Amino acid sequence: MTARRPATGAAVLRPELTEAVVEAVLAELAEVGYGRLSMQRVAARAGVGKSALYRRWPGKDCMVVDVVGRFGVPDDPAPDTGTLAGDLRELVGGMRDWLDHPRLGLVLPDLLAEARRSPDFAAAFRERLAGPRRARSRAVLERAVARGELPAGRAGGADAELVVDVLGSVPFWRLTVHGAPLDDDLADRLVALVVRGLTTG
Amino acid sequence: MTARRPATGAAVLRPELTEAVVEAVLAELAEVGYGRLSMQRVAARAGVGKSALYRRWPGKDCMVVDVVGRFGVPDDPAPDTGTLAGDLRELVGGMRDWLDHPRLGLVLPDLLAEARRSPDFAAAFRERLAGPRRARSRAVLERAVARGELPAGRAGGADAELVVDVLGSVPFWRLTVHGAPLDDDLADRLVALVVRGLTTG
Amino acid sequence: MTARRPATGAAVLRPELTEAVVEAVLAELAEVGYGRLSMQRVAARAGVGKSALYRRWPGKDCMVVDVVGRFGVPDDPAPDTGTLAGDLRELVGGMRDWLDHPRLGLVLPDLLAEARRSPDFAAAFRERLAGPRRARSRAVLERAVARGELPAGRAGGADAELVVDVLGSVPFWRLTVHGAPLDDDLADRLVALVVRGLTTG
Amino acid sequence: MTARRPATGAAVLRPELTEAVVEAVLAELAEVGYGRLSMQRVAARAGVGKSALYRRWPGKDCMVVDVVGRFGVPDDPAPDTGTLAGDLRELVGGMRDWLDHPRLGLVLPDLLAEARRSPDFAAAFRERLAGPRRARSRAVLERAVARGELPAGRAGGADAELVVDVLGSVPFWRLTVHGAPLDDDLADRLVALVVRGLTTG
DNA sequence: TTCTAATCGAGACGGTACGTCCCGTCTTGCC
DNA sequence: GGCAAGACGGGACGTACCGTCTCGATTAGAA
């Protein structure tokens, strides 16, 4: 589920071709989705031969995971606005924007569907895409405990896990089931609900 | 205003064949998913000709939506355990069991992915599958308001919408992203989080 | 290879439907030919149900042979102009006109092709179509012998057989291989050639 | 001005596959004829994929014309026995043998029928099959004129055209309408008839 | 510099599925 | 029982891709 490396230094896969292919894969994914993505069309769109694709990846699955993996992880560190609510708002907003991205947004549901069936795919997905985002959310919660905003017991363990899921799943669900991204009002209400849920009782 | 009768002669689609096809579609969906589902395999599995399929549905998309729609709506009414927490636990558990169903569970992510791209598909999905489930959740919240467990202002409007999303999306997210269904402990914690979020502040 | 007759007199095949079907068969044959003729289209064109066709004939082959047989035999007797050359001109002209008929002309090559493969078809073809025309030609030759225009020995036996073939095959060949009917000049030359061939030596 | 070479890379249609397909087409044509010839059966019989067929020809029509065209032209030059009658006997015998060929013989009527309806087909048929054979017949007649056996005026123009038709059409007609090839006696009589027709008057 | 080995495009290869059309049979309900 | 309407299983059509494989041309490191 990852890119091949050349065996010896004799002739190296030309990186500009790889880039062209990556661009083409993203464009095709956005337009027709994973299921209807065709290696032939990707190759044609990138202006390369089919063999250039199969030389880099063993198949469609791996190619897509690898390509999407290159663009899924946010480069910036976890938000730090000084308050839990502020940080959560940032997280939810970031998730929403990622999902609504004109290129990547349409792809995530495809990947989830594929992951539900293929364990390899699921593992790659968790490692490359879900994992890094979850780590950012955890960091926010831990910082809130450190600041004393949250009781350590509740936010540190299973509840943290749960909140991480809520922050990821609700923006996804709104976009997919309702066909429109989570608006600012609902995002604020979601953050407020979670904060109240974590800090009371 | 009744169902249209043919002018003369009978030639009605034989219902036992429709049932056989529906069974075959579910089985194929569970095994290979929507993307790799093949009409000819469905026909062969059901022991019918391909034309029997195309006589009933104009294509793969419609067939799958229709077939899944027949099994997506729970027959039983909204749970009524007497307490909001109890009702929510029922809802979350029902959602989890539906998603984890050996036949339907594997299909939902496929449908979401398809819905994200095709507006027709999305509309059918919302009407046949998402809508009825959301109505059940709303009924639970309204009953809690009627019982005085929830303040009317909060549970009636946008917050209710939000909670309905949380109840649906988290079980889905656990199963899809983590590859394992929401366990009882997490389900309880989710319900508790939501109840605290709704009743405090 | 012939039409079915009703077993008993209880309910009789309605003759006006038969006529409509025959018309439709001829029209379809002229337009698309035997190979691409479809029972469905014939039934639709005739405004009847498919079962009306299969109730009258066991299949496509028989239906076409029967229909064409109804129109292939010239009603008028063998020509009698008083001279062999005149009679032959009439025969060749009649053959040419029949082959060039807007409805039947396009069908004969289809029937020949079918006959080459199916002995039943060939027998029906010979009996219904080829036989009557050959009889007319033979009558002309016999009359020429009776008039003393031809020596009995030559025109009576194998040579007559041969001439009958020449008179039928050449107009067919011109039309089919050259795509244009035998013109008057060539028809005259053909007759002259045959007459010289028969009367000299 | 040589054959065009591909810009880069090879990927040339493998000739041994073409040969296998040609063999399969001939075999299927002989067995079931043009109308019932099926591309998938041809492919299966040749042991190739269907796409190998469509890569070579755009459809059934073209494939059959091309395949038959490869085998329709006699390699040997026009016969030259020294006498007109001898040459004509050779021509008629050759035509009869070609039509009675276990593979090609059954196909010609199919082709004629198709040609009668499709001008493209007819043109291909005339160019590839009929044309070369007619040229051979014409050469024989011209040689007879050169030898002084025939008067130039008669054999050179329209009468030659006619004789060429007679020589082709009669063997075809016997085989197709009577179901049996022209026997030697009738062939001799036909030649005699034509020679008398050409040399007298 | 020459040799050599891998990459490059192009595309043929055997397959599989698509959705459409038609086959000949069979069933149903009206006349 | 004739009849229309049309569902039924089957099968061929021509198209689009799949993943593999084979070409000749190009290119770049190792000898």
PDB file of C-alpha atoms in Angstrom, chain C residues 79-162:
ATOM      1  CA  PRO C  79     -45.865 -15.772 -72.901  1.00  0.00           C
ATOM      2  CA  ASP C  80     -46.777 -16.644 -76.441  1.00  0.00           C
ATOM      3  CA  THR C  81     -45.629 -14.013 -78.910  1.00  0.00           C
ATOM      4  CA  GLY C  82     -45.299 -16.377 -81.817  1.00  0.00           C
ATOM      5  CA  THR C  83     -41.522 -16.509 -81.956  1.00  0.00           C
ATOM      6  CA  LEU C  84     -38.990 -18.069 -79.651  1.00  0.00           C
ATOM      7  CA  ALA C  85     -37.009 -14.860 -79.392  1.00  0.00           C
ATOM      8  CA  GLY C  86     -40.098 -12.907 -78.487  1.00  0.00           C
ATOM      9  CA  ASP C  87     -41.106 -15.383 -75.825  1.00  0.00           C
ATOM     10  CA  LEU C  88     -37.630 -15.446 -74.354  1.00  0.00           C
ATOM     11  CA  ARG C  89     -37.561 -11.676 -74.225  1.00  0.00           C
ATOM     12  CA  GLU C  90     -40.784 -11.763 -72.288  1.00  0.00           C
ATOM     13  CA  LEU C  91     -39.414 -14.327 -69.872  1.00  0.00           C
ATOM     14  CA  VAL C  92     -36.201 -12.457 -69.259  1.00  0.00           C
ATOM     15  CA  GLY C  93     -38.069  -9.191 -68.870  1.00  0.00           C
ATOM     16  CA  GLY C  94     -40.492 -10.746 -66.425  1.00  0.00           C
ATOM     17  CA  MET C  95     -37.698 -12.190 -64.384  1.00  0.00           C
ATOM     18  CA  ARG C  96     -35.887  -8.881 -64.355  1.00  0.00           C
ATOM     19  CA  ASP C  97     -38.995  -7.001 -63.276  1.00  0.00           C
ATOM     20  CA  TRP C  98     -39.755  -9.501 -60.543  1.00  0.00           C
ATOM     21  CA  LEU C  99     -36.224  -9.268 -59.183  1.00  0.00           C
ATOM     22  CA  ASP C 100     -36.334  -5.507 -59.346  1.00  0.00           C
ATOM     23  CA  HIS C 101     -39.671  -5.339 -57.599  1.00  0.00           C
ATOM     24  CA  PRO C 102     -39.338  -2.866 -54.743  1.00  0.00           C
ATOM     25  CA  ARG C 103     -40.621  -5.391 -52.250  1.00  0.00           C
ATOM     26  CA  LEU C 104     -39.729  -8.835 -53.407  1.00  0.00           C
ATOM     27  CA  GLY C 105     -36.541  -8.061 -55.234  1.00  0.00           C
ATOM     28  CA  LEU C 106     -34.494  -7.470 -52.172  1.00  0.00           C
ATOM     29  CA  VAL C 107     -35.666 -10.689 -50.618  1.00  0.00           C
ATOM     30  CA  LEU C 108     -34.682 -13.282 -53.156  1.00  0.00           C
ATOM     31  CA  PRO C 109     -30.956 -13.228 -52.391  1.00  0.00           C
ATOM     32  CA  ASP C 110     -31.768 -13.672 -48.714  1.00  0.00           C
ATOM     33  CA  LEU C 111     -33.868 -16.677 -49.557  1.00  0.00           C
ATOM     34  CA  LEU C 112     -31.185 -18.189 -51.754  1.00  0.00           C
ATOM     35  CA  ALA C 113     -28.669 -17.798 -48.958  1.00  0.00           C
ATOM     36  CA  GLU C 114     -30.994 -19.412 -46.485  1.00  0.00           C
ATOM     37  CA  ALA C 115     -31.836 -22.182 -48.908  1.00  0.00           C
ATOM     38  CA  ARG C 116     -28.171 -22.999 -49.425  1.00  0.00           C
ATOM     39  CA  ARG C 117     -27.977 -23.998 -45.796  1.00  0.00           C
ATOM     40  CA  SER C 118     -31.378 -25.381 -44.881  1.00  0.00           C
ATOM     41  CA  PRO C 119     -32.709 -28.263 -46.993  1.00  0.00           C
ATOM     42  CA  ASP C 120     -36.260 -27.661 -45.787  1.00  0.00           C
ATOM     43  CA  PHE C 121     -36.039 -24.075 -46.786  1.00  0.00           C
ATOM     44  CA  ALA C 122     -34.548 -25.027 -50.122  1.00  0.00           C
ATOM     45  CA  ALA C 123     -37.335 -27.502 -50.811  1.00  0.00           C
ATOM     46  CA  ALA C 124     -40.006 -24.971 -49.987  1.00  0.00           C
ATOM     47  CA  PHE C 125     -38.248 -22.406 -52.124  1.00  0.00           C
ATOM     48  CA  ARG C 126     -38.057 -24.753 -55.084  1.00  0.00           C
ATOM     49  CA  GLU C 127     -41.636 -25.830 -54.801  1.00  0.00           C
ATOM     50  CA  ARG C 128     -43.196 -22.447 -54.244  1.00  0.00           C
ATOM     51  CA  LEU C 129     -41.001 -20.066 -56.195  1.00  0.00           C
ATOM     52  CA  ALA C 130     -38.501 -21.644 -58.533  1.00  0.00           C
ATOM     53  CA  GLY C 131     -40.724 -24.483 -59.785  1.00  0.00           C
ATOM     54  CA  PRO C 132     -43.559 -22.420 -61.277  1.00  0.00           C
ATOM     55  CA  ARG C 133     -41.163 -20.073 -63.047  1.00  0.00           C
ATOM     56  CA  ARG C 134     -39.187 -22.944 -64.503  1.00  0.00           C
ATOM     57  CA  ALA C 135     -42.401 -24.497 -65.766  1.00  0.00           C
ATOM     58  CA  ARG C 136     -43.186 -21.318 -67.666  1.00  0.00           C
ATOM     59  CA  SER C 137     -39.784 -21.357 -69.326  1.00  0.00           C
ATOM     60  CA  ARG C 138     -40.106 -24.982 -70.262  1.00  0.00           C
ATOM     61  CA  ALA C 139     -43.480 -24.360 -71.827  1.00  0.00           C
ATOM     62  CA  VAL C 140     -41.954 -21.674 -74.041  1.00  0.00           C
ATOM     63  CA  LEU C 141     -39.257 -24.014 -75.257  1.00  0.00           C
ATOM     64  CA  GLU C 142     -41.671 -26.836 -75.919  1.00  0.00           C
ATOM     65  CA  ARG C 143     -43.853 -24.547 -77.914  1.00  0.00           C
ATOM     66  CA  ALA C 144     -40.836 -23.511 -79.997  1.00  0.00           C
ATOM     67  CA  VAL C 145     -40.148 -27.169 -80.754  1.00  0.00           C
ATOM     68  CA  ALA C 146     -43.787 -27.656 -81.679  1.00  0.00           C
ATOM     69  CA  ARG C 147     -43.516 -24.685 -84.047  1.00  0.00           C
ATOM     70  CA  GLY C 148     -40.420 -26.195 -85.582  1.00  0.00           C
ATOM     71  CA  GLU C 149     -38.219 -23.326 -84.458  1.00  0.00           C
ATOM     72  CA  LEU C 150     -36.052 -25.683 -82.466  1.00  0.00           C
ATOM     73  CA  PRO C 151     -34.843 -29.193 -83.140  1.00  0.00           C
ATOM     74  CA  ALA C 152     -36.605 -31.517 -80.718  1.00  0.00           C
ATOM     75  CA  GLY C 153     -33.498 -33.297 -79.596  1.00  0.00           C
ATOM     76  CA  ARG C 154     -31.666 -30.301 -78.376  1.00  0.00           C
ATOM     77  CA  ALA C 155     -34.387 -28.238 -76.738  1.00  0.00           C
ATOM     78  CA  GLY C 156     -36.231 -31.048 -75.067  1.00  0.00           C
ATOM     79  CA  GLY C 157     -33.747 -32.403 -72.579  1.00  0.00           C
ATOM     80  CA  ALA C 158     -30.664 -31.226 -70.851  1.00  0.00           C
ATOM     81  CA  ASP C 159     -30.233 -28.178 -73.047  1.00  0.00           C
ATOM     82  CA  ALA C 160     -33.671 -26.953 -72.072  1.00  0.00           C
ATOM     83  CA  GLU C 161     -32.719 -27.324 -68.463  1.00  0.00           C
ATOM     84  CA  LEU C 162     -29.644 -25.271 -69.169  1.00  0.00           C
TER      85      LEU C 162
END
